[in-house]
Coordinates of C-alpha atoms in Angstrom, one line a residue:
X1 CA 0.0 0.0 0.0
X2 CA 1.4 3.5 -1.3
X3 CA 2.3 5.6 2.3
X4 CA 1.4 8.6 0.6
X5 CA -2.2 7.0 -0.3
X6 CA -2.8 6.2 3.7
X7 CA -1.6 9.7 5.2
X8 CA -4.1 11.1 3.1
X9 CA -7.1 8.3 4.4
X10 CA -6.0 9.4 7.8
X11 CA -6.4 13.2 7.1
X12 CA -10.2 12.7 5.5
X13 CA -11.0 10.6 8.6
X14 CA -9.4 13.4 11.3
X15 CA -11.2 16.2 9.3
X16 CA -14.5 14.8 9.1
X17 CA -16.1 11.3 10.8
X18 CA -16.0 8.6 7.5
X19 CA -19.6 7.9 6.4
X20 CA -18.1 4.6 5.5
X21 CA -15.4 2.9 7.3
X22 CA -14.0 -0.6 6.5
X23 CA -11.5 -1.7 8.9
X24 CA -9.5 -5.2 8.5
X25 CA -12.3 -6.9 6.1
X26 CA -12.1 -10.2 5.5
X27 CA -14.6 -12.7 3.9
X28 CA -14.8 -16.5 2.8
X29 CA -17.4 -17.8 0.6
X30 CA -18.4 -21.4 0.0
X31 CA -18.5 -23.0 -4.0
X32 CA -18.4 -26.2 -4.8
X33 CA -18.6 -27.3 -0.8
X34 CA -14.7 -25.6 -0.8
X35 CA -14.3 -22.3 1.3
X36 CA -11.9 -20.0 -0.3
X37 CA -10.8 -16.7 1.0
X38 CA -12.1 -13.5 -1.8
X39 CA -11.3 -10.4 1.0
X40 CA -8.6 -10.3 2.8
X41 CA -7.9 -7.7 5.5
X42 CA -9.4 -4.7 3.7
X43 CA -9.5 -1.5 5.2
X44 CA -10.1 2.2 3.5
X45 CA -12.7 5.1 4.5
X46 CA -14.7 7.3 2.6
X47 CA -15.6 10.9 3.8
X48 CA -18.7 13.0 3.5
X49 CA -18.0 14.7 0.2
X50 CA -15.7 12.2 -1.3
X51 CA -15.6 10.0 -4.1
X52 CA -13.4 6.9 -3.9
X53 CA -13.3 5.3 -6.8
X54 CA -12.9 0.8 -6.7
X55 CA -10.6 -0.7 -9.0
X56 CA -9.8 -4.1 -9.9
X57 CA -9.4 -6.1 -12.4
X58 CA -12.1 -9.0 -13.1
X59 CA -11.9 -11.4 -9.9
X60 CA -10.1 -9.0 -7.7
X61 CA -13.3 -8.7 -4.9
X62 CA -14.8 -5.6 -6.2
X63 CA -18.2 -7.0 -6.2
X64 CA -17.8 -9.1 -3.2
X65 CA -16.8 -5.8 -1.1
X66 CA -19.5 -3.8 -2.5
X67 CA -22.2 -6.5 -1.4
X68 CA -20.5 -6.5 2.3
X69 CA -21.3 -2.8 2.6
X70 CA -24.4 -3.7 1.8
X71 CA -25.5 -6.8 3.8
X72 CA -26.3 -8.4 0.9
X73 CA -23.6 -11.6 0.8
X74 CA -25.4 -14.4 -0.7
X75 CA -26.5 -17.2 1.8
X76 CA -25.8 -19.6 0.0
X77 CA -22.4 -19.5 -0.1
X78 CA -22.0 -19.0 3.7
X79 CA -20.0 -16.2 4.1
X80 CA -17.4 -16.0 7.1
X81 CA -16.9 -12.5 7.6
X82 CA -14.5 -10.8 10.3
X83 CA -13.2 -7.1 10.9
X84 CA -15.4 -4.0 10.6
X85 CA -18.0 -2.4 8.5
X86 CA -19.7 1.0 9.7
X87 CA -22.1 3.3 7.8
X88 CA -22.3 6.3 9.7
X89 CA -21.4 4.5 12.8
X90 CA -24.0 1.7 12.6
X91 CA -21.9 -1.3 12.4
X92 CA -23.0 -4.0 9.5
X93 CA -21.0 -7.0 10.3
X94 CA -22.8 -9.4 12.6
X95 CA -26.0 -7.0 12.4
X96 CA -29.3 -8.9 12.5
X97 CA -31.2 -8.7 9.3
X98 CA -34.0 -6.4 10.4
X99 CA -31.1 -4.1 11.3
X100 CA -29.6 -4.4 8.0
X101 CA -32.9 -3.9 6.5
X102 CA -32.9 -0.4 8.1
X103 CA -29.5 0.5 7.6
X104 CA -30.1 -0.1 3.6
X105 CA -33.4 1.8 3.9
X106 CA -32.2 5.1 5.9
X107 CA -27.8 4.9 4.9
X108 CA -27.4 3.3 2.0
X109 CA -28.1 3.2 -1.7
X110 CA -27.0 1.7 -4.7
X111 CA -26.9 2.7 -8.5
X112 CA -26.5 -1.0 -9.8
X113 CA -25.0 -1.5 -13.5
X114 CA -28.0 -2.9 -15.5
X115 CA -31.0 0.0 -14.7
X116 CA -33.3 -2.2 -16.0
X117 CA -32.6 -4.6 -12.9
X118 CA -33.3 -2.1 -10.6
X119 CA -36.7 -0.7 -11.9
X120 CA -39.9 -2.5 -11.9
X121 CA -41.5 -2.9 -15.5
X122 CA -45.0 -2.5 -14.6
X123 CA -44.7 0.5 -12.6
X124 CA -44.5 3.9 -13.9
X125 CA -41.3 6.1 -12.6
X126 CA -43.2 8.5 -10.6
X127 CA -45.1 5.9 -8.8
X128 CA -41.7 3.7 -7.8
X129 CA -40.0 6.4 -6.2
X130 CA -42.5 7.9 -4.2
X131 CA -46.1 7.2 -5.0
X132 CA -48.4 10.1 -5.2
X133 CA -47.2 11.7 -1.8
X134 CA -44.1 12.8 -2.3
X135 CA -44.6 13.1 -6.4
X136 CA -43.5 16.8 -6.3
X137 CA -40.2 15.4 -4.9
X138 CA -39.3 12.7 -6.9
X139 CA -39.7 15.1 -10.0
X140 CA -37.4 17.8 -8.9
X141 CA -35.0 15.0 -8.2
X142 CA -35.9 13.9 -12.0
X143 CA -34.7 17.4 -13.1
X144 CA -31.4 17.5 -10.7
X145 CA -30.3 14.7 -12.4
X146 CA -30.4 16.4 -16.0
X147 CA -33.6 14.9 -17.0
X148 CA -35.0 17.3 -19.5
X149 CA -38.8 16.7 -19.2
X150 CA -39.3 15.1 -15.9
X151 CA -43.1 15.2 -15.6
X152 CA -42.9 12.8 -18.3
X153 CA -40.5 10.8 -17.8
X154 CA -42.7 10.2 -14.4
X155 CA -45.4 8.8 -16.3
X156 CA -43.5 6.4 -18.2
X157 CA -42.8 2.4 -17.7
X158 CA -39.4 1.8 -17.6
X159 CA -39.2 0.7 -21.3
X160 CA -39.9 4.1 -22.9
X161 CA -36.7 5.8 -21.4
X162 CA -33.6 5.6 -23.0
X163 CA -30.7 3.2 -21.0
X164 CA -29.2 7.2 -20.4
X165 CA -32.5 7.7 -18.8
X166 CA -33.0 4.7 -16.8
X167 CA -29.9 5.4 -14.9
X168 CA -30.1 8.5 -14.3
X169 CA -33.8 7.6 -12.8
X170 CA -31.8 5.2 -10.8
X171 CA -29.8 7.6 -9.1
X172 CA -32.7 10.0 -8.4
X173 CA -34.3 7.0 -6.7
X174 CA -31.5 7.2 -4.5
X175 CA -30.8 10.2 -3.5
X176 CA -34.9 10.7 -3.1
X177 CA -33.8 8.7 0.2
X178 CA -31.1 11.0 0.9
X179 CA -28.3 8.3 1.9
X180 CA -25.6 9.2 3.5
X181 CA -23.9 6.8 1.5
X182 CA -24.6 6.3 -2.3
X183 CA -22.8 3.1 -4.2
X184 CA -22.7 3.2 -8.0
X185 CA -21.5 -0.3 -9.1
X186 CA -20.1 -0.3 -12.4
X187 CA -23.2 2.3 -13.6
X188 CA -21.8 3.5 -17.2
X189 CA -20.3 0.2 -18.3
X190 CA -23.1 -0.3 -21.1
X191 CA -23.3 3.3 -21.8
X192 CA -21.7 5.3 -24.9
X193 CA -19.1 7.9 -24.3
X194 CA -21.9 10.8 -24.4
X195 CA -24.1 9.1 -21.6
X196 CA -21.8 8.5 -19.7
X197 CA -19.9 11.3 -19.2
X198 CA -23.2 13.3 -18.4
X199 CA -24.0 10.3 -15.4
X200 CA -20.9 11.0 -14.2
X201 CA -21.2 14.6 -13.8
X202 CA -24.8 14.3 -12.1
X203 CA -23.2 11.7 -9.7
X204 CA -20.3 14.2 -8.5
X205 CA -22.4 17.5 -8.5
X206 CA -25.1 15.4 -6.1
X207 CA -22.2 13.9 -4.0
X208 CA -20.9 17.6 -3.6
X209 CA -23.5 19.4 -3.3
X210 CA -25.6 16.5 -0.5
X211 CA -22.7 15.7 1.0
X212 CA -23.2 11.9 1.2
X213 CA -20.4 9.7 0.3
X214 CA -20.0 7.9 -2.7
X215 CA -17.9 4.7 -3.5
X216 CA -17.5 4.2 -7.2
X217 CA -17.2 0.5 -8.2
X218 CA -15.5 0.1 -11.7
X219 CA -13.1 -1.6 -14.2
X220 CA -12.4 0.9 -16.2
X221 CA -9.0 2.7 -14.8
X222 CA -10.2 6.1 -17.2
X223 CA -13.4 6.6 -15.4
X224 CA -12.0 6.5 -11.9
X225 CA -9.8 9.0 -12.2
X226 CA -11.4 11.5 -13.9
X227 CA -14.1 10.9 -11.2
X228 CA -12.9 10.1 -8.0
X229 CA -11.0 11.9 -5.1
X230 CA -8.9 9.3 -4.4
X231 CA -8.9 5.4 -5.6
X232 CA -8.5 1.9 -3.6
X233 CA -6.7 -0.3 -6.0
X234 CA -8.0 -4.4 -5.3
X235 CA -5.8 -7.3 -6.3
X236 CA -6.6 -11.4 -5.8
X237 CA -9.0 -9.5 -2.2
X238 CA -6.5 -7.4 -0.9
X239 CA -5.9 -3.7 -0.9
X240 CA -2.8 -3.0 -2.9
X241 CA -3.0 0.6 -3.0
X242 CA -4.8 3.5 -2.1
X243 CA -4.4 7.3 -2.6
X244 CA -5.0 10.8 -4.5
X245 CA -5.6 10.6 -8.0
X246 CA -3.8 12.6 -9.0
X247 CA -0.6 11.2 -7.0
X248 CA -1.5 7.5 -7.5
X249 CA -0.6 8.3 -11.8
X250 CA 2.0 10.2 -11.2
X251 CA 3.9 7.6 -9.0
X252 CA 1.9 4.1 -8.5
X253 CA 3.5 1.9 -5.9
X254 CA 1.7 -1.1 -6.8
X255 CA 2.4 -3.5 -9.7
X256 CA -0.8 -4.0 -10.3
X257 CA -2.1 -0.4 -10.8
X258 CA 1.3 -0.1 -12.9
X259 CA -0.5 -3.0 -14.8
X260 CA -3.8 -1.1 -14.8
X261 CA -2.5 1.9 -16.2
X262 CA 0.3 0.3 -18.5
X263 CA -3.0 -1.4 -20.0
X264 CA -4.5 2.1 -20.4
X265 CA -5.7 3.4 -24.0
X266 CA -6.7 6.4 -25.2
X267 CA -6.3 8.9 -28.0
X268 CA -3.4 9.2 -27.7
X269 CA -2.4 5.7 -27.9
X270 CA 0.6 4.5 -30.7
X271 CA -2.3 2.9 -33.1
X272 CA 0.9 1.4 -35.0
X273 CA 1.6 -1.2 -32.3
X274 CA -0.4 -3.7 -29.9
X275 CA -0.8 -2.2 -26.4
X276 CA 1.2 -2.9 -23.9
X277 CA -1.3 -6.0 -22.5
X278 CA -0.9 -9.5 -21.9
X279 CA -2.3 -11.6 -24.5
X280 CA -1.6 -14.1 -27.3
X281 CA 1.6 -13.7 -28.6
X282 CA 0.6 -13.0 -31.8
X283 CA 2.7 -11.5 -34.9
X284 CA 1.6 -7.5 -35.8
X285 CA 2.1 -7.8 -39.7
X286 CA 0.9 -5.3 -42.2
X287 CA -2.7 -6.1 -43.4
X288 CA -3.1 -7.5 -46.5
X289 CA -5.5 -5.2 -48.6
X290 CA -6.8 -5.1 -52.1
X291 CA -9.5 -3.3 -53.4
X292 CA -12.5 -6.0 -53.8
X293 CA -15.5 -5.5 -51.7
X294 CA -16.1 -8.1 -49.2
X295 CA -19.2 -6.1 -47.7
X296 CA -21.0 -3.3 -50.0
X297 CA -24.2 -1.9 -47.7
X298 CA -26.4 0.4 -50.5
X299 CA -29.6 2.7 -49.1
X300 CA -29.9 0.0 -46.3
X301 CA -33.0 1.0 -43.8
X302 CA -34.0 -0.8 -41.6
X303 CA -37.5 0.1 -39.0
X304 CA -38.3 -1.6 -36.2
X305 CA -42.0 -0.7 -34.6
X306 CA -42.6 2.4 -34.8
X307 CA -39.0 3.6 -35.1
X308 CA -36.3 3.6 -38.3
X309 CA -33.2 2.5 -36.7
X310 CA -31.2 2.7 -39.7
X311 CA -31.8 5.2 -41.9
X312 CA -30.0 5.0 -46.1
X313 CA -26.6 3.6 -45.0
X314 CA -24.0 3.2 -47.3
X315 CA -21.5 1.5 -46.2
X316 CA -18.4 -0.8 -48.1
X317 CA -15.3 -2.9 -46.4
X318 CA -12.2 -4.3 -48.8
X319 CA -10.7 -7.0 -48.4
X320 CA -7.7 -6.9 -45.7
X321 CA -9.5 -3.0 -44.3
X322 CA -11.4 -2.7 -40.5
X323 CA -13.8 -0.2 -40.7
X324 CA -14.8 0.7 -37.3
X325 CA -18.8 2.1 -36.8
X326 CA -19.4 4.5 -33.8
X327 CA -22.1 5.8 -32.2
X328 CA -24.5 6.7 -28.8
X329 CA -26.5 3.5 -27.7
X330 CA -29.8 3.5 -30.4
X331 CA -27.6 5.0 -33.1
X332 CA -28.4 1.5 -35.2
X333 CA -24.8 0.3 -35.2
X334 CA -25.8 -3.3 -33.7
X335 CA -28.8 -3.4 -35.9
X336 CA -26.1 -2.6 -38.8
X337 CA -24.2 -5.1 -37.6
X338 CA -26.9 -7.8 -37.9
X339 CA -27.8 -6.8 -41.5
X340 CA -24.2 -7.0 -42.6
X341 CA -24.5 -10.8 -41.2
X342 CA -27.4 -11.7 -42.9
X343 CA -29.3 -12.2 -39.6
X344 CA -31.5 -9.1 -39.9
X345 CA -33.5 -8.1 -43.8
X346 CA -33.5 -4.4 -44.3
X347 CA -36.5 -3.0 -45.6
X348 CA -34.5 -1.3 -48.2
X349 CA -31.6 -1.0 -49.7
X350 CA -29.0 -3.9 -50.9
X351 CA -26.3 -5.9 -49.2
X352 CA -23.7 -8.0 -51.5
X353 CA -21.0 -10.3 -49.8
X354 CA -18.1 -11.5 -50.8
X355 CA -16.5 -14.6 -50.1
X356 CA -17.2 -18.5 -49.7
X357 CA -17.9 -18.6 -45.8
X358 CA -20.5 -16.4 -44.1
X359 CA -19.2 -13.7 -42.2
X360 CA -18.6 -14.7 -38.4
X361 CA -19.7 -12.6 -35.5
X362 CA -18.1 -12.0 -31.9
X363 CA -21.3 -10.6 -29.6
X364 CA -20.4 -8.4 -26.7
X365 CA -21.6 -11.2 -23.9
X366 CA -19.3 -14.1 -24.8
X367 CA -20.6 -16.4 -22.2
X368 CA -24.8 -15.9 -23.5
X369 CA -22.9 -16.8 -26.8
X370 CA -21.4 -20.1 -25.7
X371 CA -24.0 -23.5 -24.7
X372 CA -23.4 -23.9 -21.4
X373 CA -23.9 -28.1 -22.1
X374 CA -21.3 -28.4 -24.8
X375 CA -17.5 -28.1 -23.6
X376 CA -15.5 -25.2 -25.6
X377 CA -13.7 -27.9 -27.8
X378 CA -17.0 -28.9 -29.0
X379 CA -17.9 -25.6 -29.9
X380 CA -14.9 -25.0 -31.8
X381 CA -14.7 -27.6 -33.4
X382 CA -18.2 -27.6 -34.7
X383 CA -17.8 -25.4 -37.3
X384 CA -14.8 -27.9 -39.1
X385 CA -17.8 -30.0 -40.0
X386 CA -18.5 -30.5 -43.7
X387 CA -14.4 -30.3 -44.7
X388 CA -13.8 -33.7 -45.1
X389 CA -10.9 -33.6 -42.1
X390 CA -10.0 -36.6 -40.5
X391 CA -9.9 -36.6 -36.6
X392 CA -5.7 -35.7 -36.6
X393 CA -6.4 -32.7 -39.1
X394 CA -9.2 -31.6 -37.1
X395 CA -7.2 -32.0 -34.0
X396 CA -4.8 -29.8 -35.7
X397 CA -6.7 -26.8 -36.6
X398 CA -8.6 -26.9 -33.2
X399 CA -5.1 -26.9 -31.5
X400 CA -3.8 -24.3 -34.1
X401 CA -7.3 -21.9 -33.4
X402 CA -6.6 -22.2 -29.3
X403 CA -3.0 -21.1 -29.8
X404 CA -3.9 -18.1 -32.1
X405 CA -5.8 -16.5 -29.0
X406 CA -3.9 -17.6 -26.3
X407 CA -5.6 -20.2 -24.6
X408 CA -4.2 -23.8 -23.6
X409 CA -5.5 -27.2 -25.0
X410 CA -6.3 -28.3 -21.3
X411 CA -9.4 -26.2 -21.6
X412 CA -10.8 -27.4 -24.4
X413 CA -12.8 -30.3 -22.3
X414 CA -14.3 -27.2 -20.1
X415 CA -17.8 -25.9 -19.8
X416 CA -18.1 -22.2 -20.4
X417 CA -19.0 -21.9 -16.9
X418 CA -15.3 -23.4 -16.1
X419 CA -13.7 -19.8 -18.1
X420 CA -13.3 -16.5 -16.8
X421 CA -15.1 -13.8 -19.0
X422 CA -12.0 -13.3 -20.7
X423 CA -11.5 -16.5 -21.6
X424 CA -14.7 -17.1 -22.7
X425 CA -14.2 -14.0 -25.2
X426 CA -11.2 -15.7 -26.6
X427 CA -13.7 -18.8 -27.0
X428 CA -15.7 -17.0 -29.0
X429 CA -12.9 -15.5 -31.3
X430 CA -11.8 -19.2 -31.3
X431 CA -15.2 -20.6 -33.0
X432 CA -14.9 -17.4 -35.3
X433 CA -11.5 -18.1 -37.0
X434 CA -11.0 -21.8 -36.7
X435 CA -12.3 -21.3 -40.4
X436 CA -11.2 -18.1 -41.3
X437 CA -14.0 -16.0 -42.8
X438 CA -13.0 -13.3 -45.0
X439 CA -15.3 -10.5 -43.1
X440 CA -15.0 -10.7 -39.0
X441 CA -17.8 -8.6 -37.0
X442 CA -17.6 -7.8 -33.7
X443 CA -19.9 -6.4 -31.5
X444 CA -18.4 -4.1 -28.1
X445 CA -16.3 -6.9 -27.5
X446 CA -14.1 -5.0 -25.3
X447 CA -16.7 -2.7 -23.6
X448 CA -17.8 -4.4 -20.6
X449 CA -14.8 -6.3 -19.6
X450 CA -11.6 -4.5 -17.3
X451 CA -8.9 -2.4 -19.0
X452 CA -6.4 -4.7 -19.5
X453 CA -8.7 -7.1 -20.5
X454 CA -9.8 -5.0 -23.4
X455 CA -6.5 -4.0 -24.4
X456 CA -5.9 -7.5 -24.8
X457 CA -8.8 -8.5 -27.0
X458 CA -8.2 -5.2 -29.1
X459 CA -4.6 -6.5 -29.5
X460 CA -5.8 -10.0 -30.5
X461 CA -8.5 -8.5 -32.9
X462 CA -6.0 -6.6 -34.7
X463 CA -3.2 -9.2 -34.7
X464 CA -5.9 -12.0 -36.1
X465 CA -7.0 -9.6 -38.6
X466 CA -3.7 -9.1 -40.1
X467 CA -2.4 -12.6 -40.0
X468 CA -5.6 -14.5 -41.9
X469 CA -6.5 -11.3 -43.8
X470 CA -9.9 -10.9 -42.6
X471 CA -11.6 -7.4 -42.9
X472 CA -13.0 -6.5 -39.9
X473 CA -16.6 -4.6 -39.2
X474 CA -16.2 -3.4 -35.5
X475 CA -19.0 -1.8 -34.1
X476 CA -18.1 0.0 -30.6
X477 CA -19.2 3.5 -28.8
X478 CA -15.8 4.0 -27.9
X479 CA -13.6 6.3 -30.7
X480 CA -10.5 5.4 -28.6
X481 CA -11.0 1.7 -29.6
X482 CA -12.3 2.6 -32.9
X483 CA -9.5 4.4 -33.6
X484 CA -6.9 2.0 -32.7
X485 CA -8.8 -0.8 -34.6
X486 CA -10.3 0.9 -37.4
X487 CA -8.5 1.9 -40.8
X488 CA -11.7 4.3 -41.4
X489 CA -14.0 4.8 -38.7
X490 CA -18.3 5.5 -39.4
X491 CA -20.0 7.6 -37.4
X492 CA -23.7 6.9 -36.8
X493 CA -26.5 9.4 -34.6
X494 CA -30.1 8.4 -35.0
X495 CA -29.6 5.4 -37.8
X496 CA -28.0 7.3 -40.3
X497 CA -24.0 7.7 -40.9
X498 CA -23.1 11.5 -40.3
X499 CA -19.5 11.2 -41.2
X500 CA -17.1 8.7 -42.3
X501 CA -13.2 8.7 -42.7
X502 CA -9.7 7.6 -42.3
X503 CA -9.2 7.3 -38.5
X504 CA -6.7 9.5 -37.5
X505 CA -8.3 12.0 -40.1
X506 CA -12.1 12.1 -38.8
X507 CA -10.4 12.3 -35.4
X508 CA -7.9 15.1 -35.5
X509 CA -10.7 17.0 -37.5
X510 CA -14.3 15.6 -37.2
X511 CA -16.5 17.6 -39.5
X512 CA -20.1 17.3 -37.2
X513 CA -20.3 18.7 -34.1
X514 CA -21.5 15.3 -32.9
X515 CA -18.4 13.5 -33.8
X516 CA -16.8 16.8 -31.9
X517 CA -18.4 15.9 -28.6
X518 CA -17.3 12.2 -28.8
X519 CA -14.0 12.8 -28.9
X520 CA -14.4 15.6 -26.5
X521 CA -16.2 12.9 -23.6
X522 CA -13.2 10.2 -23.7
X523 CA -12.1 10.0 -20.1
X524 CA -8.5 11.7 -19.6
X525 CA -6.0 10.5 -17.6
X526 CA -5.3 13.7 -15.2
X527 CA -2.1 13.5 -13.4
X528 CA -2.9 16.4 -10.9
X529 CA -5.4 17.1 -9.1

């Protein structure tokens, strides 16, 4: 733990009492009938005012702590918990669950990452935060929080608003209560650039101006620090480091923040080399490009109920380029996607393909995209059916498709539940390639997974691309990723491309002044603060 990062915890907690104080954490939980440690010794405090911000990479306890603070360890696992958890001096550990109950109801709330989990479908807005008595309320928190027309949005079921929306309900609902604490678990993870930077200013104007307390759970390394006050770094349940922001990039004692931020892209990034990430050890070549069209979109549109999601696209990928599409969650990029597959028929419009094999897709949720059932070798494997391979050749190419990204033979006999996310993901690109296609589309493969995670599967991406000459379709709202992946990058805003370009090009001078307020919301890496 970085000195510098605990004389300034002792300073917050000798100028003001902690509204959240977690002294020599530790908690066991019980899978498989084995009990296996996940906390160890964890201690930090967060001030009224302050914004800590949790970082970990996946599997490093982040989710574990934040359901601690919260009571809400699942049962069946049979936690063991020891050490100290206090919410404005109302002790949590060994609390009796009516006590818990009340702590949650009057202390604590929580911003969880999926809004839709946290709002009831058949109940309009208005009526689950307050009911008709404190209406008047609940709308004026509607309107703190940036919600343009919130007599509206109060009369609406959950389905109407957009996912910008929902969470931004979500954290009125909270601070309706008026916690002391507030607890935003991973809250912009599914949301474009745009949305999210306008979540995570409502969450630090409310935290300043309320003065509750607010412990920011999150992968992503960017978002921490251009939120929080200070962060508490997690590694394998322990705290590694915690301090200042600003500090903490300037000089971070721990190898794994050094990791965390070595891992770190933005647009700034060499877009010339892989980034610094572990990964498959994969050859960078130059891509192999010629001017044939393996994808030519023409006037595609595409509506769906009421609404035209995609509106005249034209859109064309040669053999050997990655074109990288970009846009705010319900621009129509996914739906895009889909058409360019063959899985969706637009309603206008043509769509030619090129090539012998059908275009192969990676989905941003690798494990929905696996069979639980079937072990991963299976999976792969499946699609060598119809060469006429005998069982060494087929052996050969599985082998040949789990070295290309990185993961050993021993887990081709798993279940998909057996893999980390990450792992899983590098399934998926497994099944993709094993026959390579000559068009690749991915779908946010890299958005909800940590830092260096995503650095890693950018890296893969690229180096695949290069070495079996696919052209790539990668559909992302992140311009930082679509700018290290992309040979031209297409911008989309309401189902209809607004500007398209080389990458570097469109981003040192976008021509719309909604391509100007993408790049303009990537998170910075400040180094003082």
């Amino acid at each position: 733990m970085a000195r510098r990062g605990g004389r300034r915890d002792q300073r917050l907690t000798m100028a003001a009492a902690p509204v959240l104080a977690v002294r020599d954490l530790s908690v066991a939980l019980s899978r498989n009938g084995r009990s296996s440690r996940v906390l160890e010794a964890v201690s930090f405090a967060v001030a009224p005012h302050e914004i800590v911000a949790l970082v970990g990479a996946s599997g490093s306890g982040k989710s574990t702590l934040g359901l601690a603070i919260q009571g809400l360890l699942p049962r069946d696992a049979r936690p063991e918990i020891s050490g100290s958890i206090c919410v404005a001096e109302a002790e949590l550990v060994g609390a009796a669950e009516p006590a818990l109950r009340q702590i949650r109801r009057s202390l604590v709330r929580v911003v969880p990452q999926d809004p839709l989990s946290g709002l009831d479908p058949t109940m309009t807005i208005g009526r689950q935060m307050a009911g008709k008595a404190r209406e008047r309320e609940a709308i004026a928190w509607l309107r703190r929080t940036g919600i343009a027309d919130p007599e509206r949005v109060a009369r609406s079921y959950p389905h109407r608003l957009s996912g910008g929306q929902r969470q931004r309900v979500l954290i009125a609902m909270a601070m309706l209560a008026r916690p002391r604490l507030l607890i935003a678990d991973e809250p912009t993870t599914a949301l474009d650039v745009l949305t999210q930077a306008q979540v995570l200013e409502t969450l630090r104007g409310l935290t300043r101006a309320e003065g509750s307390a607010l412990l920011f759970i999150t992968h992503d390394l960017a978002v921490a620090t251009s939120l929080a006050d200070r962060v508490v770094v997690l590694e394998a349940g322990q705290v590694v480091e915690i301090g200042p922001v600003g500090a903490m990039l300037a000089a971070p004692q721990a190898a794994a923040t050094r990791r965390l931020l070595a891992a770190r892209y933005d647009l700034g990034s060499d877009r010339n080399r892989p980034l610094p990430a572990e990964g498959a050890s994969v050859a960078w070549p130059a891509a192999r490009r010629d001017a044939s069209k393996v994808l030519e979109l023409v006037g595609v549109s595409k509506t769906l109920g009421r609404r035209q999601v995609v509106h005249q696209v034209d859109l064309s990928i040669e053999a050997g380029e990655s074109v990288a599409v970009v846009g705010e969650s319900g621009a129509g990029k996914s739906t895009l996607l889909r058409i360019a597959a063959g899985l969706t028929k637009p309603d206008a419009g043509t769509v030619t393909r090129l090539g012998e094999t059908r275009p192969q897709i990676v989905f941003q949720d690798p494990v929905a995209a696996l069979t639980p059932w079937l072990s991963v070798g299976e999976q792969v494997a499946d699609r060598l059916r119809g060469l006429g391979l005998n069982t060494a050749e087929r052996r050969r190419r599985l082998g040949e498709a789990f070295a290309m990204v990185g993961l050993p033979e021993s887990l081709m006999a798993a279940l998909p539940g057996e893999l980390s996310v990450g792992q899983c993901q590098r399934a998926v690109l497994a099944r993709a390639i094993v026959v390579p296609p000559r068009l690749l589309l991915c779908d946010e493969p890299a958005s909800a997974i940590d830092m260096p995670l995503a650095a890693a599967m950018l890296n893969l991406i690229g180096a695949l691309r290069r070495r079996l000459g696919m052209a790539l379709l990668f559909v992302t709202h992140d311009i930082a990723a679509a700018r290290l992946i992309g040979d031209r990058i297409a911008v989309m805003q309401d189902g209809a491309v607004i500007e398209a370009g080389e990458a570097e090009a469109l981003i040192a001078r976008p021509a719309t002044a909604h391509t100007r307020a993408l790049v303009a919301a990537i998170p910075r890496f400040e180094t003082a603060r």
